[in-house]
mmCIF file of C-alpha atoms in Angstrom:
data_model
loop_
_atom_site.group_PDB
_atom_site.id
_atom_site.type_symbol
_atom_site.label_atom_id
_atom_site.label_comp_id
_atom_site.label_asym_id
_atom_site.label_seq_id
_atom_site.Cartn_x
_atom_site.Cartn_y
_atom_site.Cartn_z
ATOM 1 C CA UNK A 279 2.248 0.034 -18.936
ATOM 2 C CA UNK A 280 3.837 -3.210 -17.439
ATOM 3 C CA UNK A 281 1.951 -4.115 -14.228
ATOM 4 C CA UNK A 282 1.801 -7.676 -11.945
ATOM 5 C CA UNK A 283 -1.373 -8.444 -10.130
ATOM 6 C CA UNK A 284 -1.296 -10.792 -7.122
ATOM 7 C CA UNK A 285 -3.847 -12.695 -5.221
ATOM 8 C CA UNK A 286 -4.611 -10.774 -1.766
ATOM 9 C CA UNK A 287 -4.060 -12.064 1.471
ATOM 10 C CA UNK A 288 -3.291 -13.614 4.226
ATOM 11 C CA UNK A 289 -3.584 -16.669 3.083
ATOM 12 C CA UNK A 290 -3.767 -19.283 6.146
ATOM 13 C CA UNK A 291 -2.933 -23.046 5.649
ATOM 14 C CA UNK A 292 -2.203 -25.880 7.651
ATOM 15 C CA UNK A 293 1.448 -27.453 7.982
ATOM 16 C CA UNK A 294 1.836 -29.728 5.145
ATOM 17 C CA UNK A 295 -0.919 -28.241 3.347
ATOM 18 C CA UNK A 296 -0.441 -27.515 -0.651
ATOM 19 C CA UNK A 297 -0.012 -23.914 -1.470
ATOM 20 C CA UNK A 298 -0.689 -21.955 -4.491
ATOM 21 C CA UNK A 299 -0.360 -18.183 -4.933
ATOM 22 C CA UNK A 300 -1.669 -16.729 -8.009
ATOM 23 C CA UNK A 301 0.432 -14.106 -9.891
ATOM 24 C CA UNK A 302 -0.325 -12.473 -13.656
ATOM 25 C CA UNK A 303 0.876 -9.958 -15.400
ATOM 26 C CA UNK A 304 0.405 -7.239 -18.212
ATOM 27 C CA UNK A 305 3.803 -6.584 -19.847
ATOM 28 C CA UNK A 306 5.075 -5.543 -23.731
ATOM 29 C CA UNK A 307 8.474 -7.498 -24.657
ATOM 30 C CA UNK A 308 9.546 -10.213 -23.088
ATOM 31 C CA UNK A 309 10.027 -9.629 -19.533
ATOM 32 C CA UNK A 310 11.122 -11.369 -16.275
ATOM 33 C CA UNK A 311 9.589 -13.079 -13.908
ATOM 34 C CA UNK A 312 10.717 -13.068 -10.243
ATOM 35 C CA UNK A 313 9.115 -14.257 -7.009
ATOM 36 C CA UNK A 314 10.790 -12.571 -3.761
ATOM 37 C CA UNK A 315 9.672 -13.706 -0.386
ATOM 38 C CA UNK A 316 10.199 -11.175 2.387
ATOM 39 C CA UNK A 317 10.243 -12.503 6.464
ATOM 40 C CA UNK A 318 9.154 -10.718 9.163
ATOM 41 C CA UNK A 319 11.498 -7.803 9.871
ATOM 42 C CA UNK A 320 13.957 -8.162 7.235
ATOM 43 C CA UNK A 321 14.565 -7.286 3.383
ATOM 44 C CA UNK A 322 13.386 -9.005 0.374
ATOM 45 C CA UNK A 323 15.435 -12.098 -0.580
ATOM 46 C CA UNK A 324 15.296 -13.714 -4.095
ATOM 47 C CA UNK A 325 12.985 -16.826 -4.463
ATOM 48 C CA UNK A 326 12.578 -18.285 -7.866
ATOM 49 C CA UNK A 327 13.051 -16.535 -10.739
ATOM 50 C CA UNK A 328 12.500 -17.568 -14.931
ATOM 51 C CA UNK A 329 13.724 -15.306 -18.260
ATOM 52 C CA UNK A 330 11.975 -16.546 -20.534
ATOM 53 C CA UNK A 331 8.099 -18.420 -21.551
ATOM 54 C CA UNK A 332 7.875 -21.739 -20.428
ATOM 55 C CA UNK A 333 10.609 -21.801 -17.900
ATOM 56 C CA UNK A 334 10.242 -23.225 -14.535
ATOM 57 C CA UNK A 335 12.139 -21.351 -11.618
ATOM 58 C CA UNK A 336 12.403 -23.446 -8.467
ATOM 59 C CA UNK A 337 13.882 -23.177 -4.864
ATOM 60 C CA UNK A 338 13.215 -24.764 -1.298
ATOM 61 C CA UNK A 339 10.480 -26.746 -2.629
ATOM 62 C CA UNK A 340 9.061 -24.205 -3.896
ATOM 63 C CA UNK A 341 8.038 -23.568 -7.865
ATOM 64 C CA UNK A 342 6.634 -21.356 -10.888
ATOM 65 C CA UNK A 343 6.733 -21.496 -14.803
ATOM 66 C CA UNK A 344 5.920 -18.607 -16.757
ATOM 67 C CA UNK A 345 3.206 -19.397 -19.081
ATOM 68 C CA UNK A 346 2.960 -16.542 -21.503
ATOM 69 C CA UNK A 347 -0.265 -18.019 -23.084
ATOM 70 C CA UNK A 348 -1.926 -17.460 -19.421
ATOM 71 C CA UNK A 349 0.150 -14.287 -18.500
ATOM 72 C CA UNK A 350 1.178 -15.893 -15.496
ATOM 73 C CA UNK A 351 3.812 -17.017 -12.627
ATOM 74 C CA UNK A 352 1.686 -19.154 -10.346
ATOM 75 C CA UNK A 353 3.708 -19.838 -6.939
ATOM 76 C CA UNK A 354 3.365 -23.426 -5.977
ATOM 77 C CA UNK A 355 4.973 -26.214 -2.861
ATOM 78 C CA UNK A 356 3.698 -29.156 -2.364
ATOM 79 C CA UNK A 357 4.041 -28.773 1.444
ATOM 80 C CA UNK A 358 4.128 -25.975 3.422
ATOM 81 C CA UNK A 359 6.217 -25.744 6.242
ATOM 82 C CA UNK A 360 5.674 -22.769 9.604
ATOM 83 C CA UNK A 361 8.710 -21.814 8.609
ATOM 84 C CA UNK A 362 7.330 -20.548 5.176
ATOM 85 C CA UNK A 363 5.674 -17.713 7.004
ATOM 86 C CA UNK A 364 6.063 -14.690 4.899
ATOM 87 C CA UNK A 365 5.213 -11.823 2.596
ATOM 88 C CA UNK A 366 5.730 -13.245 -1.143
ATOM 89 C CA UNK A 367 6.065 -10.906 -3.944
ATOM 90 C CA UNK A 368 5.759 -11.498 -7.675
ATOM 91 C CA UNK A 369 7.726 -9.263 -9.773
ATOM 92 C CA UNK A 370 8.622 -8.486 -13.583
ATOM 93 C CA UNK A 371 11.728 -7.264 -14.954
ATOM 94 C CA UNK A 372 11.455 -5.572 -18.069
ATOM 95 C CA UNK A 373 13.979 -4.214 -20.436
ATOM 96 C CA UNK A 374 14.700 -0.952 -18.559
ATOM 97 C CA UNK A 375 16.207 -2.797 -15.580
ATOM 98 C CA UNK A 376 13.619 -1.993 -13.302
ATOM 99 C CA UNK A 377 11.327 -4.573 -11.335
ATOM 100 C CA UNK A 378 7.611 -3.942 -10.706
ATOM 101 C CA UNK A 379 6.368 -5.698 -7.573
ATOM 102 C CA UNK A 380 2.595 -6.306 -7.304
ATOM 103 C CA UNK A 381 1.221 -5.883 -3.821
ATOM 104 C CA UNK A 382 2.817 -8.933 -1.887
ATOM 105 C CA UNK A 383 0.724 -11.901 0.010
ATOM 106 C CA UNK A 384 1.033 -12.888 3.168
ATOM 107 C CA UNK A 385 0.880 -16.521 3.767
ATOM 108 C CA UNK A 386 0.706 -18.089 7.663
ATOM 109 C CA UNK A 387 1.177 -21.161 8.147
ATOM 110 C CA UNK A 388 -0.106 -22.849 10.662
ATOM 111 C CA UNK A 389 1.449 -25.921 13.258
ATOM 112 C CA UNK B 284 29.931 -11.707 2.232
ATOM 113 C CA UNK B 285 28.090 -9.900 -1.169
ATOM 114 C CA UNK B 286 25.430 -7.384 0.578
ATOM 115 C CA UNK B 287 23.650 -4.127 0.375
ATOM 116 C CA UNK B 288 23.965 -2.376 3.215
ATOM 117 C CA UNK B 289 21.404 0.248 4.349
ATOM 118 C CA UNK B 290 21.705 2.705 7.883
ATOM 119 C CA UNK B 291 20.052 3.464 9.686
ATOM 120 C CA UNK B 292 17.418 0.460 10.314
ATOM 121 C CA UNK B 293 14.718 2.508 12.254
ATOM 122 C CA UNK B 294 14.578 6.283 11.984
ATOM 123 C CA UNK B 295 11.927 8.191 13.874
ATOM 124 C CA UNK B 296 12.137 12.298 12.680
ATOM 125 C CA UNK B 297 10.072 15.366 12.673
ATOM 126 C CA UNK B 298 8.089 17.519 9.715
ATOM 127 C CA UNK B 299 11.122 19.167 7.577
ATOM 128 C CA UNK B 300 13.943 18.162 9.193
ATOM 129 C CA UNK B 301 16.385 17.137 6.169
ATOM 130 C CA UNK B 302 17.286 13.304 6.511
ATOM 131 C CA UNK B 303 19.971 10.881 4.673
ATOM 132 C CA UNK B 304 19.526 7.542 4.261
ATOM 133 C CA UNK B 305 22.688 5.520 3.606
ATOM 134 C CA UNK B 306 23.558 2.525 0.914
ATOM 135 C CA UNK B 307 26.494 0.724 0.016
ATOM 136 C CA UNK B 308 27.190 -2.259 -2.060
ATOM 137 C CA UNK B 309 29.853 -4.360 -2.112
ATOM 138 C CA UNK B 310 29.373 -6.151 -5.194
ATOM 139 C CA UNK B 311 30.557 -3.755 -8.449
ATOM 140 C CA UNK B 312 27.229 -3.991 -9.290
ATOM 141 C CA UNK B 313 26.172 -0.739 -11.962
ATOM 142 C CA UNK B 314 22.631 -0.244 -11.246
ATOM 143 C CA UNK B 315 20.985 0.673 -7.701
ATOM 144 C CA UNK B 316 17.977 1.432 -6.974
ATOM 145 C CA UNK B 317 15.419 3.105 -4.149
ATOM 146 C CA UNK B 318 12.223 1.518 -3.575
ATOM 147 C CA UNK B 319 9.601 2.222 -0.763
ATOM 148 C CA UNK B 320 7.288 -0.155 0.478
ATOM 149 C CA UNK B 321 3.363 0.422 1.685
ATOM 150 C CA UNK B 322 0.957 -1.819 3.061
ATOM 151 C CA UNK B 323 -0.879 -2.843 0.000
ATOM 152 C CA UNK B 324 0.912 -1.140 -2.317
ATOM 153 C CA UNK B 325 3.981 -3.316 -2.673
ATOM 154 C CA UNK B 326 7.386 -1.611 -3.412
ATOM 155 C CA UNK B 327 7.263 1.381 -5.362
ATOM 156 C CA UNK B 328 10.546 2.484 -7.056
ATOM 157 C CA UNK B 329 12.021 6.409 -6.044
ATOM 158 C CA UNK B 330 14.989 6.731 -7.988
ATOM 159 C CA UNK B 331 17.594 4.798 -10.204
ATOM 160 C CA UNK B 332 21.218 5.002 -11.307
ATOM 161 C CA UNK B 333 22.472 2.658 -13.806
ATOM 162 C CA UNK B 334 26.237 4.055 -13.417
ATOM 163 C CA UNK B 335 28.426 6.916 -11.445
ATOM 164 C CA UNK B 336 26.785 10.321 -11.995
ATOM 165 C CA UNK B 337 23.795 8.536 -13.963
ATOM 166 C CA UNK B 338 20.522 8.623 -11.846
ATOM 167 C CA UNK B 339 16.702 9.019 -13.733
ATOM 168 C CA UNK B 340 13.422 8.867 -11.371
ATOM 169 C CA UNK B 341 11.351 5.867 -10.902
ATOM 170 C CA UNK B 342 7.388 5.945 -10.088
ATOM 171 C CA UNK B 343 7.297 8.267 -7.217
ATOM 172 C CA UNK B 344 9.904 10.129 -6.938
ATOM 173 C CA UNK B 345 8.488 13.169 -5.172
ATOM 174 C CA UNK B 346 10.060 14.560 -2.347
ATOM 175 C CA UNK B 347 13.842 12.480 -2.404
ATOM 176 C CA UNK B 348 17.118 13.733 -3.962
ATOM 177 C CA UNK B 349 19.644 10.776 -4.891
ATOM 178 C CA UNK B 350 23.500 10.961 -5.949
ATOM 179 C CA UNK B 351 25.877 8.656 -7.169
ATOM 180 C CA UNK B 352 29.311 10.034 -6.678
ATOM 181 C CA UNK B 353 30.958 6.732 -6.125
ATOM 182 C CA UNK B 354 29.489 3.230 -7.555
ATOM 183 C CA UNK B 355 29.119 1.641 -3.971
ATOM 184 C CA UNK B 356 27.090 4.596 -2.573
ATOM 185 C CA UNK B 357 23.937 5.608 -3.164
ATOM 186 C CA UNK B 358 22.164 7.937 -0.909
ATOM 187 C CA UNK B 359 18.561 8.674 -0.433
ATOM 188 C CA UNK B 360 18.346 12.112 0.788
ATOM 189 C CA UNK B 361 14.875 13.457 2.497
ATOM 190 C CA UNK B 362 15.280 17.505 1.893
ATOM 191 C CA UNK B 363 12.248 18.134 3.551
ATOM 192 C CA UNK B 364 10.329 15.181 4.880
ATOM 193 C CA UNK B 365 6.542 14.997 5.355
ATOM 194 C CA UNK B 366 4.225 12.748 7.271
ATOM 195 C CA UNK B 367 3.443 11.158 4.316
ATOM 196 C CA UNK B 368 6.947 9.650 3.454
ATOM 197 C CA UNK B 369 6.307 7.511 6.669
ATOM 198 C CA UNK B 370 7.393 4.048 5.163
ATOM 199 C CA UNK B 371 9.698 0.968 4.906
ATOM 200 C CA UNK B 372 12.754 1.851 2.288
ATOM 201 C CA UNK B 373 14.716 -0.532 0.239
ATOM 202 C CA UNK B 374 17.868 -0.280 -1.560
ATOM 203 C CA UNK B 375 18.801 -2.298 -4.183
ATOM 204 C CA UNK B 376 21.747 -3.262 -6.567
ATOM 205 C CA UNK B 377 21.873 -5.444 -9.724
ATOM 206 C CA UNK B 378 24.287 -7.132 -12.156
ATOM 207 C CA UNK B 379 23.729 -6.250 -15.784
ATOM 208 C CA UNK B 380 22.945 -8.361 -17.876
ATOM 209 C CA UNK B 381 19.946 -10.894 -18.197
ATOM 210 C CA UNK B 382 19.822 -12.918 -14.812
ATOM 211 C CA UNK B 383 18.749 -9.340 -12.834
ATOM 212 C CA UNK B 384 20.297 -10.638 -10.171
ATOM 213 C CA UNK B 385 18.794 -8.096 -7.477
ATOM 214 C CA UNK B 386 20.187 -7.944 -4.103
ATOM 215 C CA UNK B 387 18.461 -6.066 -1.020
ATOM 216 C CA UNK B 388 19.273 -4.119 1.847
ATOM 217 C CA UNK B 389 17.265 -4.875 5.038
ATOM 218 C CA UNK B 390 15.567 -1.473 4.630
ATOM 219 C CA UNK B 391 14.845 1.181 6.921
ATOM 220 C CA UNK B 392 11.899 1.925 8.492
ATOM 221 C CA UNK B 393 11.355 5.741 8.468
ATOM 222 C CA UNK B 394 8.533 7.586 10.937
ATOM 223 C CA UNK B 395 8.166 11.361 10.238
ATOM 224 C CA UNK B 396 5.972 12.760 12.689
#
């Protein structure tokens, strides 16, 4: 069945620092990609997202393609900020309507 | 404002006592959906309605009753909660079509001792 693996956390950088949060995924079809980003205390908010192979999604300085060669939907920004702080979830969407999550990573950044 | 609204935030209960968790969109959107989230599990979908009457199960849907009488409501209903549905609950709602745009409630964080 469809699944989406994540890197594990926490990942700790400096402010500034480049970050990179590795996401791949298993899926038949052509599915969605979606990268949610959840802060402390609240609900999951929509990040970046991409329909289709080869698309970049971006937002807030922050960006993925989805590389179906790779099976992947690499989370990148150039520079971190503290106020990145968060739980960051890659997701698919496949043809059913539902999204499968992987397991989230926690990223703290650092002054 | 375009929001899913979820109530209560926190909910501390005991073994069996029967439980409703409230959700209401305000956006016409079709589909909603019921996800629970566990430390290193990520979110886990319950249930799913894609229309009025409509609802299917999702992963784990053992233990929780849904209805969807009216499109903007979508209950999650706890007949007999256990220690083990301790956990952080979403609710969701999506347009149709392609761009999935998915919209969240702040969830509710459910204790059953």
């Amino acid at each position: 069945g469809n699944s989406v693996t994540q890197m594990e956390g926490p990942v700790t950088l400096s402010e500034e620092a480049f970050l990179t949060i590795n996401c791949t995924y298993t899926a038949t079809g052509y599915p969605s990609l979606f990268w949610y980003v959840q802060y402390p205390g609240e609900g999951l908010q929509l990040l970046l997202k991409a329909t289709k192979a080869d698309d970049k999604g971006s937002n807030k300085g922050f960006e993925a393609t989805y590389r179906k060669e790779t099976t992947s939907f690499h989370l990148e920004k150039g520079s971190v900020q503290v106020s990145d702080s968060a739980v960051y979830f890659c997701a698919l969407g496949d043809s059913s309507y539902k999204l499968i999550f992987g397991s989230g990573t926690r990223l703290l950044v650092r002054p | 404002e375009a929001q899913v609204t979820q109530n209560p935030r926190y909910l501390i209960t005991v073994t069996g006592k029967k439980l409703t968790v409230t959700c209401s969109q305000n956006m016409n959107h079709e589909y909603m959906s019921w996800y629970r989230q566990d430390p290193g599990l990520g979110l886990r979908q319950i249930y799913y309605s894609m229309n009025v009457e409509v609802t299917d199960k999702g992963d784990v849907p053992e233990g929780y009753k849904v209805s969807r009488k009216e499109k903007r409501n979508f209950p999650l209903i706890l007949e007999s909660p256990s220690p083990n549905q301790t956990s952080l609950y979403f609710c969701a709602s999506r347009e149709t079509g392609a761009n999935y745009g998915y919209t969240f409630g702040s969830g509710t964080r459910l204790t059953v001792v």
